[in-house]
Coordinates of C-alpha atoms in Angstrom, one line a residue:
Chain A
X143 CA 80.4 104.8 118.1
X144 CA 83.6 106.5 119.1
X145 CA 86.6 107.4 117.3
X146 CA 89.4 106.1 119.3
X147 CA 92.8 107.5 118.5
X148 CA 95.1 105.1 120.2
X149 CA 98.0 105.1 117.9
X150 CA 99.8 101.8 118.0
X151 CA 103.5 102.3 117.4
X152 CA 105.2 100.6 114.5
X153 CA 106.3 97.6 116.5
X154 CA 106.1 94.4 114.6
X155 CA 104.6 92.6 117.5
X156 CA 101.1 92.6 116.1
X157 CA 100.1 89.1 117.0
X158 CA 97.3 87.6 114.9
X159 CA 97.2 84.2 116.4
X160 CA 94.0 83.7 118.2
X161 CA 95.3 82.2 121.3
X162 CA 96.9 79.3 119.6
X163 CA 100.3 80.3 120.9
X164 CA 103.5 79.9 119.2
X165 CA 104.6 76.5 118.1
X166 CA 106.0 74.7 115.2
X167 CA 104.2 72.3 112.9
X168 CA 104.3 71.0 109.4
X169 CA 101.8 72.5 107.0
X170 CA 99.5 69.6 106.1
X171 CA 99.8 67.7 109.3
X172 CA 99.9 64.0 108.6
X173 CA 99.0 61.8 111.5
X174 CA 101.0 58.7 111.4
X175 CA 99.4 56.1 113.5
X176 CA 102.1 53.6 112.9
X177 CA 105.1 53.2 115.2
X178 CA 108.0 55.2 113.9
X179 CA 111.4 56.0 115.1
X180 CA 111.2 59.3 116.9
X181 CA 114.6 60.6 115.8
X182 CA 113.9 64.3 116.0
X183 CA 115.1 66.6 118.7
X184 CA 112.6 68.3 120.8
X185 CA 112.7 72.1 120.2
X186 CA 110.2 74.8 120.7
X187 CA 110.6 77.3 117.8
X188 CA 108.8 80.5 116.8
X189 CA 106.1 80.4 114.2
X190 CA 107.2 80.9 110.6
X191 CA 105.5 81.3 107.2
X192 CA 104.8 77.9 105.9
X193 CA 107.6 76.3 103.7
X194 CA 106.8 73.6 101.2
X195 CA 110.2 71.9 101.5
X196 CA 110.5 68.8 103.6
X197 CA 113.2 70.0 106.0
X198 CA 113.4 69.2 109.6
X199 CA 113.6 72.7 110.9
X200 CA 110.2 72.6 112.6
X201 CA 110.9 70.1 115.3
X202 CA 108.7 67.0 115.3
X203 CA 108.0 66.8 118.9
X204 CA 104.5 65.9 117.9
X205 CA 105.8 62.7 116.4
X206 CA 106.7 61.5 119.8
X207 CA 103.3 62.4 121.1
X208 CA 101.7 60.5 118.2
X209 CA 103.9 57.5 118.8
X210 CA 102.8 57.5 122.4
X211 CA 99.1 57.9 121.3
X212 CA 99.3 55.0 118.8
X213 CA 100.9 52.8 121.3
X214 CA 98.1 53.6 123.8
X215 CA 95.5 52.9 121.1
X216 CA 97.0 49.6 120.1
X217 CA 96.9 48.7 123.8
X218 CA 93.4 49.9 124.4
X219 CA 91.4 49.6 121.2
X220 CA 88.2 50.8 122.8
X221 CA 89.7 54.2 123.1
X222 CA 89.6 54.5 119.3
X223 CA 86.5 56.5 118.8
X224 CA 87.3 58.9 121.8
X225 CA 90.7 59.5 120.3
X226 CA 89.2 60.1 116.8
X227 CA 86.9 62.8 118.2
X228 CA 89.7 64.5 120.1
X229 CA 92.0 64.4 117.1
X230 CA 89.4 66.0 114.9
X231 CA 89.0 68.8 117.4
X232 CA 92.7 69.4 117.4
X233 CA 92.9 69.4 113.6
X234 CA 90.1 72.0 113.4
X235 CA 91.8 74.2 115.9
X236 CA 95.1 74.0 114.0
X237 CA 93.3 74.7 110.7
X238 CA 91.8 77.9 112.2
X239 CA 95.2 79.0 113.5
X240 CA 96.6 78.5 110.0
X241 CA 93.8 80.5 108.5
X242 CA 94.2 83.3 110.9
X243 CA 97.9 83.5 110.2
X244 CA 97.4 83.7 106.4
X245 CA 94.4 86.1 106.6
X246 CA 95.0 89.5 105.2
X247 CA 96.1 92.0 107.9
X248 CA 95.5 95.6 106.8
X249 CA 97.4 97.1 109.7
X250 CA 100.4 94.9 108.9
X251 CA 100.1 95.6 105.2
X252 CA 100.2 99.4 105.8
X253 CA 103.1 99.0 108.3
X254 CA 105.3 96.9 106.0
X255 CA 104.4 99.1 103.0
X256 CA 105.7 102.1 104.8
X257 CA 108.8 100.4 106.1
X258 CA 109.7 99.2 102.6
X259 CA 109.4 102.8 101.4
X260 CA 111.4 104.2 104.3
X261 CA 114.2 101.7 103.8
X262 CA 114.3 101.6 100.0
X263 CA 113.6 105.2 99.1
X264 CA 113.4 107.6 102.0
X265 CA 116.7 106.7 103.7
X266 CA 118.5 106.1 100.4
X267 CA 117.8 109.6 99.1
X268 CA 118.3 112.0 102.0
X269 CA 119.1 115.0 99.8
X270 CA 115.9 114.6 97.8
X271 CA 113.7 114.0 100.9
X272 CA 115.4 116.7 102.8
X273 CA 114.7 119.2 100.1
X274 CA 111.1 118.0 99.7
X275 CA 110.5 118.5 103.4
X276 CA 111.0 122.2 102.9
X277 CA 108.7 122.6 99.9
X278 CA 107.4 121.2 96.7
X279 CA 107.6 122.6 93.2
X280 CA 106.0 120.1 90.9
X281 CA 105.8 120.9 87.2
X282 CA 102.7 118.9 86.6
X283 CA 99.1 118.9 87.8
X284 CA 97.6 115.5 86.9
X285 CA 94.0 114.4 86.9
X286 CA 93.9 110.6 87.1
X287 CA 91.1 108.1 87.9
X288 CA 90.8 106.7 91.4
X289 CA 91.0 103.2 89.8
X290 CA 93.6 101.2 91.7
X291 CA 95.3 100.2 88.4
X292 CA 96.2 103.7 87.1
X293 CA 98.2 105.5 89.7
X294 CA 100.4 108.1 87.9
X295 CA 103.3 107.3 90.2
X296 CA 103.3 103.8 88.7
X297 CA 102.3 104.3 85.1
X298 CA 104.3 107.5 84.5
X299 CA 107.0 106.8 87.0
X300 CA 106.5 110.1 88.8
X301 CA 108.9 110.6 91.7
X302 CA 107.9 112.4 94.9
X303 CA 107.8 116.1 94.2
X304 CA 107.1 115.9 90.5
X305 CA 103.3 115.9 90.2
X306 CA 100.4 117.4 92.1
X307 CA 97.7 114.8 91.7
X308 CA 93.9 114.9 91.8
X309 CA 92.2 111.5 91.7
X310 CA 88.5 111.1 91.3
X311 CA 86.0 108.9 89.4
X312 CA 86.9 108.9 85.7
X313 CA 89.5 111.6 86.0
X314 CA 86.9 114.4 85.4
X315 CA 87.3 118.1 85.5
X316 CA 84.0 119.8 85.9
X317 CA 83.4 123.4 84.8
X318 CA 84.0 126.3 87.2
X319 CA 81.4 126.2 90.0
X320 CA 82.0 127.5 93.5
X321 CA 79.0 125.6 94.9
X322 CA 79.1 122.3 93.2
X323 CA 82.8 121.7 92.5
X324 CA 84.9 123.4 95.2
X325 CA 87.2 120.4 95.6
X326 CA 88.4 120.4 92.0
X327 CA 88.5 124.2 91.9
X328 CA 90.6 124.3 95.0
X329 CA 93.1 121.8 93.6
X330 CA 93.4 123.6 90.3
X331 CA 93.7 127.0 92.0
X332 CA 96.4 125.8 94.3
X333 CA 98.4 124.1 91.5
X334 CA 98.1 127.0 89.0
X335 CA 98.2 130.1 91.2
X336 CA 100.2 129.0 94.2
X337 CA 102.5 126.2 92.9
X338 CA 102.7 127.5 89.3
X339 CA 102.7 124.2 87.6
X340 CA 103.6 124.2 83.9
X341 CA 101.4 121.4 82.7
X342 CA 97.9 120.1 83.4
X343 CA 97.5 116.5 82.2
X344 CA 94.1 114.7 82.2
X345 CA 94.6 111.0 81.9
X346 CA 91.8 108.6 81.0
X347 CA 92.1 104.8 80.9
X348 CA 90.7 101.6 79.5
X349 CA 87.9 99.7 81.2
X350 CA 86.9 102.8 83.2
X351 CA 84.0 102.0 85.4
X352 CA 82.9 105.6 85.7
X353 CA 82.8 106.0 81.9
X354 CA 80.9 102.7 81.6
X355 CA 78.5 104.1 84.2
X356 CA 78.0 107.3 82.1
X357 CA 77.3 105.3 79.0
X358 CA 74.9 103.1 80.9
X359 CA 72.7 105.9 82.2
X360 CA 69.3 105.3 80.6
X361 CA 68.1 107.8 78.0
X362 CA 65.2 108.9 80.3
X363 CA 67.9 110.0 82.8
X364 CA 66.8 107.9 85.7
X365 CA 69.6 107.3 88.1
X366 CA 70.0 104.9 91.0
X367 CA 73.1 106.1 92.7
X368 CA 73.6 108.8 95.4
X369 CA 76.5 110.5 93.6
X370 CA 78.2 108.5 90.9
X371 CA 75.8 109.1 88.0
X372 CA 75.4 112.7 88.8
X373 CA 79.2 113.1 88.9
X374 CA 80.0 111.3 85.7
X375 CA 77.3 113.3 83.8
X376 CA 79.9 116.0 83.8
X377 CA 81.1 114.4 80.6
X378 CA 77.7 113.8 79.1
X379 CA 78.8 115.8 76.0
X380 CA 81.3 113.1 75.3
X381 CA 78.6 110.4 75.5
X382 CA 76.4 112.4 73.1
X383 CA 79.3 112.7 70.6
X384 CA 80.3 109.1 70.8
X385 CA 76.7 107.8 70.4
X386 CA 76.1 110.0 67.4
X387 CA 79.4 109.3 65.7
X388 CA 79.9 105.6 66.4
X389 CA 76.5 104.1 67.1
X390 CA 77.3 101.0 65.1
X391 CA 80.3 100.1 67.3
X392 CA 79.9 97.6 70.2
X393 CA 79.2 99.0 73.6
X394 CA 82.7 98.4 74.8
X395 CA 84.2 100.1 71.8
X396 CA 81.9 103.1 72.4
X397 CA 83.1 103.2 76.0
X398 CA 86.7 103.2 74.8
X399 CA 85.9 106.2 72.5
X400 CA 84.1 107.9 75.3
X401 CA 87.1 107.5 77.7
X402 CA 89.1 109.6 75.2
X403 CA 86.3 112.1 74.4
X404 CA 85.7 112.6 78.1
X405 CA 89.3 113.7 78.5
X406 CA 88.7 116.3 75.8
X407 CA 85.6 117.6 77.6
X408 CA 87.6 117.9 80.8
X409 CA 90.3 119.8 78.9
X410 CA 87.7 122.2 77.6
X411 CA 86.3 122.6 81.1
X412 CA 89.7 123.6 82.4
X413 CA 89.5 126.7 80.3
X414 CA 86.4 127.8 82.3
X415 CA 88.7 128.6 85.2
X416 CA 90.0 132.2 84.6
X417 CA 93.4 131.5 86.2
X418 CA 93.9 128.5 83.8
X419 CA 92.8 130.4 80.7
X420 CA 95.1 133.2 81.6
X421 CA 98.1 130.9 82.1
X422 CA 97.4 129.0 78.9
X423 CA 97.1 132.2 76.9
X424 CA 100.4 133.4 78.4
X425 CA 101.9 130.1 77.5
X426 CA 102.9 129.5 81.1
X427 CA 100.7 126.4 81.3
X428 CA 100.2 123.7 78.7
X429 CA 97.2 121.4 78.6
X430 CA 97.6 117.8 77.7
X431 CA 95.2 114.9 77.3
X432 CA 96.2 111.2 77.6
X433 CA 94.8 107.7 77.6
X434 CA 96.4 104.7 79.3
X435 CA 95.3 101.3 77.9
X436 CA 96.2 98.6 80.4
X437 CA 94.8 95.9 78.2
X438 CA 97.3 96.5 75.4
X439 CA 99.9 98.3 77.5
X440 CA 99.8 101.5 75.5
X441 CA 99.9 105.2 76.4
X442 CA 98.8 108.1 74.1
X443 CA 99.3 111.7 74.7
X444 CA 98.0 114.8 73.0
X445 CA 98.0 118.6 73.3
X446 CA 95.2 121.1 73.6
X447 CA 96.2 124.3 71.9
X448 CA 94.4 127.4 72.7
X449 CA 95.2 131.0 72.0
X450 CA 93.6 134.3 71.4
X451 CA 94.9 136.1 68.3
X452 CA 94.2 139.6 67.3
X453 CA 92.9 140.4 63.9
X454 CA 94.6 143.3 62.3
X455 CA 92.2 145.9 61.0
X456 CA 92.2 146.1 57.2
Chain B
X247 CA 86.0 125.9 67.1
X248 CA 86.0 122.9 69.2
X249 CA 88.5 120.5 67.6
X250 CA 91.0 119.7 70.2
X251 CA 93.2 117.8 67.9
X252 CA 93.8 121.0 65.9
X253 CA 96.8 123.2 66.0
X254 CA 97.0 126.9 65.5
X255 CA 100.1 128.6 64.6
X256 CA 100.7 132.2 63.8
X257 CA 103.6 133.6 61.9
X258 CA 104.8 137.1 61.7
X259 CA 106.7 137.7 58.6
X260 CA 107.6 141.3 57.9
X261 CA 104.3 143.1 57.6
X262 CA 102.4 140.1 56.6
X263 CA 100.7 137.6 58.8
X264 CA 98.8 134.4 58.1
X265 CA 96.9 132.1 60.2
X266 CA 97.0 128.4 59.5
X267 CA 95.1 125.7 61.1
X268 CA 95.5 122.0 60.4
X269 CA 93.0 119.4 61.4
X270 CA 94.0 115.8 61.7
X271 CA 91.8 113.2 60.2
X272 CA 90.3 114.6 57.0
X273 CA 93.5 116.7 56.6
X274 CA 91.6 119.9 56.0
X275 CA 93.7 123.0 55.8
X276 CA 92.4 126.4 56.0
X277 CA 94.3 129.6 55.5
X278 CA 92.8 132.9 56.3
X279 CA 94.7 135.8 54.9
X280 CA 94.7 139.3 56.4
X281 CA 96.9 140.6 53.7
X282 CA 98.5 139.5 50.4
X283 CA 100.5 136.4 51.0
X284 CA 103.6 136.0 49.0
X285 CA 105.4 132.9 47.8
X286 CA 107.7 132.8 50.8
X287 CA 104.9 132.4 53.3
X288 CA 103.2 129.9 51.0
X289 CA 106.4 127.8 50.9
X290 CA 106.7 127.9 54.7
X291 CA 103.1 126.8 55.1
X292 CA 103.6 123.9 52.8
X293 CA 106.7 122.8 54.7
X294 CA 104.9 123.0 58.0
X295 CA 102.1 120.9 56.7
X296 CA 104.5 118.3 55.4
X297 CA 106.3 118.1 58.7
X298 CA 103.0 117.8 60.6
X299 CA 101.9 114.8 58.5
X300 CA 104.8 112.7 59.6
X301 CA 105.4 113.7 63.1
X302 CA 103.9 112.5 66.4
X303 CA 101.0 114.4 67.8
X304 CA 103.1 116.6 69.9
X305 CA 105.9 118.9 68.9
X306 CA 109.4 117.4 69.1
X307 CA 110.7 120.2 71.4
X308 CA 108.2 119.6 74.2
X309 CA 110.4 118.2 77.0
X310 CA 107.4 117.8 79.3
X311 CA 105.7 115.5 76.8
X312 CA 108.9 113.6 76.4
X313 CA 109.2 113.2 80.2
X314 CA 105.7 111.6 80.3
X315 CA 106.5 109.3 77.4
X316 CA 109.8 108.3 79.0
X317 CA 108.0 107.7 82.3
X318 CA 105.5 105.4 80.7
X319 CA 108.2 103.6 78.8
X320 CA 110.0 102.9 82.1
X321 CA 106.8 101.5 83.6
X322 CA 106.0 99.5 80.5
X323 CA 109.4 97.9 80.3
X324 CA 110.2 97.3 83.9
X325 CA 106.9 96.6 85.4
X326 CA 104.1 96.0 82.9
X327 CA 106.0 93.7 80.6
X328 CA 107.8 92.0 83.4
X329 CA 104.6 90.7 85.0
X330 CA 102.2 89.8 82.2
X331 CA 100.0 87.4 84.1
X332 CA 99.6 89.9 86.9
X333 CA 98.5 92.7 84.6
X334 CA 96.3 90.5 82.4
X335 CA 94.4 89.4 85.5
X336 CA 94.2 93.0 86.6
X337 CA 92.9 94.1 83.2
X338 CA 89.8 91.9 83.8
X339 CA 88.9 93.6 87.1
X340 CA 90.1 95.2 90.2
X341 CA 89.5 94.2 93.8
X342 CA 91.4 96.5 96.1
X343 CA 91.1 96.1 99.8
X344 CA 91.7 99.8 100.5
X345 CA 90.1 103.1 99.7
X346 CA 92.7 105.7 100.5
X347 CA 91.9 109.4 100.8
X348 CA 95.2 111.2 100.4
X349 CA 96.4 114.8 99.8
X350 CA 97.1 115.9 96.2
X351 CA 100.6 117.1 97.5
X352 CA 103.2 115.8 95.1
X353 CA 105.2 114.3 98.0
X354 CA 102.6 112.0 99.4
X355 CA 101.4 109.5 96.8
X356 CA 100.1 106.5 98.7
X357 CA 101.5 104.1 96.1
X358 CA 105.0 105.4 96.9
X359 CA 104.7 106.0 100.7
X360 CA 102.9 102.8 101.5
X361 CA 104.2 100.7 98.6
X362 CA 100.8 99.9 97.1
X363 CA 101.1 97.9 93.9
X364 CA 98.6 98.4 91.0
X365 CA 95.3 96.9 92.1
X366 CA 95.8 97.3 95.8
X367 CA 94.3 100.7 96.6
X368 CA 91.5 102.8 95.2
X369 CA 92.6 106.3 95.7
X370 CA 90.9 109.7 96.1
X371 CA 93.2 112.7 96.3
X372 CA 92.3 116.3 97.1
X373 CA 93.6 119.4 98.9
X374 CA 94.2 118.4 102.5
X375 CA 92.9 114.8 102.2
X376 CA 89.5 116.0 103.3
X377 CA 86.2 114.2 103.5
X378 CA 83.3 116.6 103.9
X379 CA 79.9 115.5 105.2
X380 CA 77.5 113.8 102.9
X381 CA 76.2 116.6 100.5
X382 CA 74.6 115.7 97.2
X383 CA 74.9 119.3 96.0
X384 CA 78.3 120.5 97.1
X385 CA 80.4 117.4 97.3
X386 CA 79.6 114.9 94.5
X387 CA 83.3 114.4 93.7
X388 CA 84.3 112.8 97.0
X389 CA 80.8 111.3 97.3
X390 CA 81.2 109.4 94.0
X391 CA 84.7 108.1 95.0
X392 CA 83.4 106.8 98.3
X393 CA 80.2 105.4 96.9
X394 CA 82.0 103.5 94.1
X395 CA 84.6 102.1 96.5
X396 CA 82.1 101.0 99.1
X397 CA 79.1 99.8 96.9
X398 CA 80.8 98.6 93.8
X399 CA 84.2 97.5 95.0
X400 CA 83.2 96.6 98.5
X401 CA 86.6 97.6 100.0
X402 CA 87.3 96.4 103.5
X403 CA 89.2 99.5 104.6
X404 CA 89.0 103.2 104.2
X405 CA 92.2 104.9 105.1
X406 CA 92.3 108.7 105.5
X407 CA 96.0 109.7 105.2
X408 CA 97.2 113.1 106.5
X409 CA 100.7 114.4 106.3
X410 CA 103.2 117.0 107.6
X411 CA 103.6 120.5 106.1
X412 CA 100.2 120.3 104.5
X413 CA 99.4 123.6 102.7
X414 CA 95.7 123.1 103.0
X415 CA 95.8 122.8 106.7
X416 CA 98.2 125.7 107.0
X417 CA 95.7 127.8 105.0
X418 CA 92.9 126.7 107.3
X419 CA 94.9 127.7 110.4
X420 CA 95.9 131.0 108.8
X421 CA 92.3 132.2 108.1
X422 CA 91.0 134.7 108.1
X423 CA 93.4 136.4 105.7
X424 CA 92.4 139.8 104.5
X425 CA 95.3 140.2 102.2
X426 CA 94.6 137.4 99.8
X427 CA 91.4 135.7 98.8
X428 CA 91.0 132.7 96.7
X429 CA 88.0 131.6 94.6
X430 CA 87.9 128.1 96.0
X431 CA 90.7 127.2 98.4
X432 CA 89.4 129.0 101.5
X433 CA 85.9 127.5 101.2
X434 CA 87.3 124.0 100.7
X435 CA 89.7 124.0 103.6
X436 CA 86.9 125.1 105.9
X437 CA 85.7 121.5 105.8
X438 CA 88.4 121.1 108.5
X439 CA 87.0 123.9 110.8
X440 CA 85.9 121.5 113.6
X441 CA 89.5 120.3 113.8
X442 CA 90.9 123.8 113.9
X443 CA 88.5 124.7 116.7
X444 CA 89.5 121.8 118.7
X445 CA 93.2 122.5 118.3
X446 CA 92.7 126.2 119.3
X447 CA 90.7 125.2 122.3
X448 CA 93.1 122.6 123.6
X449 CA 96.5 123.8 122.3
X450 CA 96.0 127.5 121.6
X451 CA 99.1 128.3 123.6
X452 CA 101.4 126.1 121.7
X453 CA 103.6 127.5 118.9
X454 CA 102.0 127.7 115.5
X455 CA 104.1 125.0 114.0
X456 CA 102.9 122.5 116.6
X457 CA 99.3 123.6 116.2
X458 CA 99.7 122.8 112.5
X459 CA 100.8 119.3 113.2
X460 CA 98.0 118.8 115.7
X461 CA 95.5 120.1 113.2
X462 CA 96.8 117.8 110.4
X463 CA 96.1 114.8 112.6
X464 CA 92.8 116.2 114.0
X465 CA 91.6 116.9 110.5
X466 CA 92.1 113.3 109.7
X467 CA 89.9 112.3 112.6
X468 CA 87.4 114.9 111.5
X469 CA 87.3 113.3 108.1
X470 CA 86.9 109.8 109.6
X471 CA 83.9 111.0 111.5
X472 CA 82.5 112.7 108.4
X473 CA 82.7 109.3 106.6
X474 CA 80.0 108.0 108.9
X475 CA 77.6 110.6 107.5
X476 CA 77.5 108.5 104.3
X477 CA 74.8 105.8 104.9
X478 CA 76.6 103.2 102.8
X479 CA 79.7 103.7 104.9
X480 CA 77.9 103.6 108.2
X481 CA 76.1 100.4 107.2
X482 CA 79.3 98.7 106.3
X483 CA 81.0 99.8 109.5
X484 CA 78.1 98.7 111.6
X485 CA 77.9 95.4 109.8
X486 CA 81.6 94.8 110.5
X487 CA 82.5 94.5 106.8
X488 CA 84.5 97.7 106.8
X489 CA 86.9 99.5 109.1
X490 CA 87.7 103.2 109.0
X491 CA 91.3 104.0 109.5
X492 CA 93.4 107.1 109.9
X493 CA 97.1 107.6 109.1
X494 CA 99.7 110.3 109.3
X495 CA 102.8 110.5 107.2
X496 CA 105.6 112.7 108.6
X497 CA 108.1 113.3 105.9
X498 CA 110.2 115.6 108.0
X499 CA 111.0 112.8 110.5
X500 CA 110.3 109.8 108.2
X501 CA 107.6 108.2 110.2
X502 CA 104.1 106.9 109.8
X503 CA 101.5 106.3 112.4
X504 CA 98.1 104.7 112.0
X505 CA 95.0 104.3 114.0
X506 CA 91.5 103.0 113.5
X507 CA 87.9 103.8 114.4
X508 CA 86.6 101.3 117.0
X509 CA 83.0 100.3 117.0
X510 CA 81.2 99.0 120.0

């Protein structure tokens, strides 16, 4: 297996038609075997996305062909079954061509996605993107879940440059550990020490698969995954708390509570990083927890306050 | 004390000080006094408690909290409420076709740069968009992301997306640095050492800035190869149910290129 780095350019010429060529047709081909007036012009046009309306833009040159075929069949009736077989084959080929055309094309999806961004945002804000090209100074470090439904750029409308973002399963912050959790450590370190963010926000969310996985780990601790259950066990204290305090609630309600308690466990874990603790005590960084509920369309936000105060001697 | 909904506030009034904590829920108040508390302090404490009862859970003069609330409000009004069927379907479950590994850099959110809508892309973000080799001790974070995407969500594509002016890659190419050490960053970026070696071998004579660009792209390829060290990735690729892709976003020139891993 090789990694081939041929980089196709952004030309839109990616042709997904499997040899069917370019032609025009009506979606939902209806073969009319009766004689009809062939009153359409003969044009060859490029392939287009199918349109439901009945307009004659796609030229009906096939109607002439069908008229000729039906004339032949009415003259030579014994050709009927041969014709039927050939027509079936043509229909199948055309159906495949349609399917290919409407099949999801990831390359194209990425390409059009970028072109949309370039045209609607990048080129319309040259000052912003010019400044960002030189450097970033986000005020937020955000931990969000990898879930496709909870991107902070969407749900909190973060613009480019505003938030340094870590995304992992169930938006967890593990405690300081150079061996086991270097990825999270590096991100926090870079954000706090180098970028000097002013806020660290941990955002949980509804229907979190990772939290559900945590709540589903059997009591005897047997796991069946390579990584997931090990990772989500970071927030085992949240599970313990939820099970002891709300054992009478349904499983999904317990999961909902656990989503929020796990955020609190992560906030506490943030304080195990000396550079975070120092910044929080100095009040140069604020820690915030949040929960996005995409079932009800709600967002809640809370602070973690932490300080060290001296006791005056009596 | 482990109640994260609590609030501690210290006042300094003349020579007296009082420490007040308020817990939400059962509304317990405790006041510990270091010295004699006079009526003035008591009045101020009572006023504070009255204020805290009626207000939101964050102080009114927290502009950063307000920014987050406003951001959500914008999303809720213009996107969430504008497409109720879309979001109610999404609430039942996600079926993204992409796993995207992108950098945590504030300028390279895949949702923005590639216009992904909610539900389209499962995303892992870390310093330098790195995928280390399979390691159940050292790299559970990225392992869990990939495992969930491939086994549970069965994504069709993994896209590793690098970018220009990457601080992580710059750190990698700058090492060793005897003037500054980090607790975590240096060890993390060393995941990209094979890419650095290749760049130094093949382009060691080029200016540093060009080496950085080459390393940013080479590191993406290195991560793509590392993905194959995860058995569930390798199986999906060999079976033809998944394709590993690489991408590079250049925000200096406003371009994006992509490539894919070919299997024979």
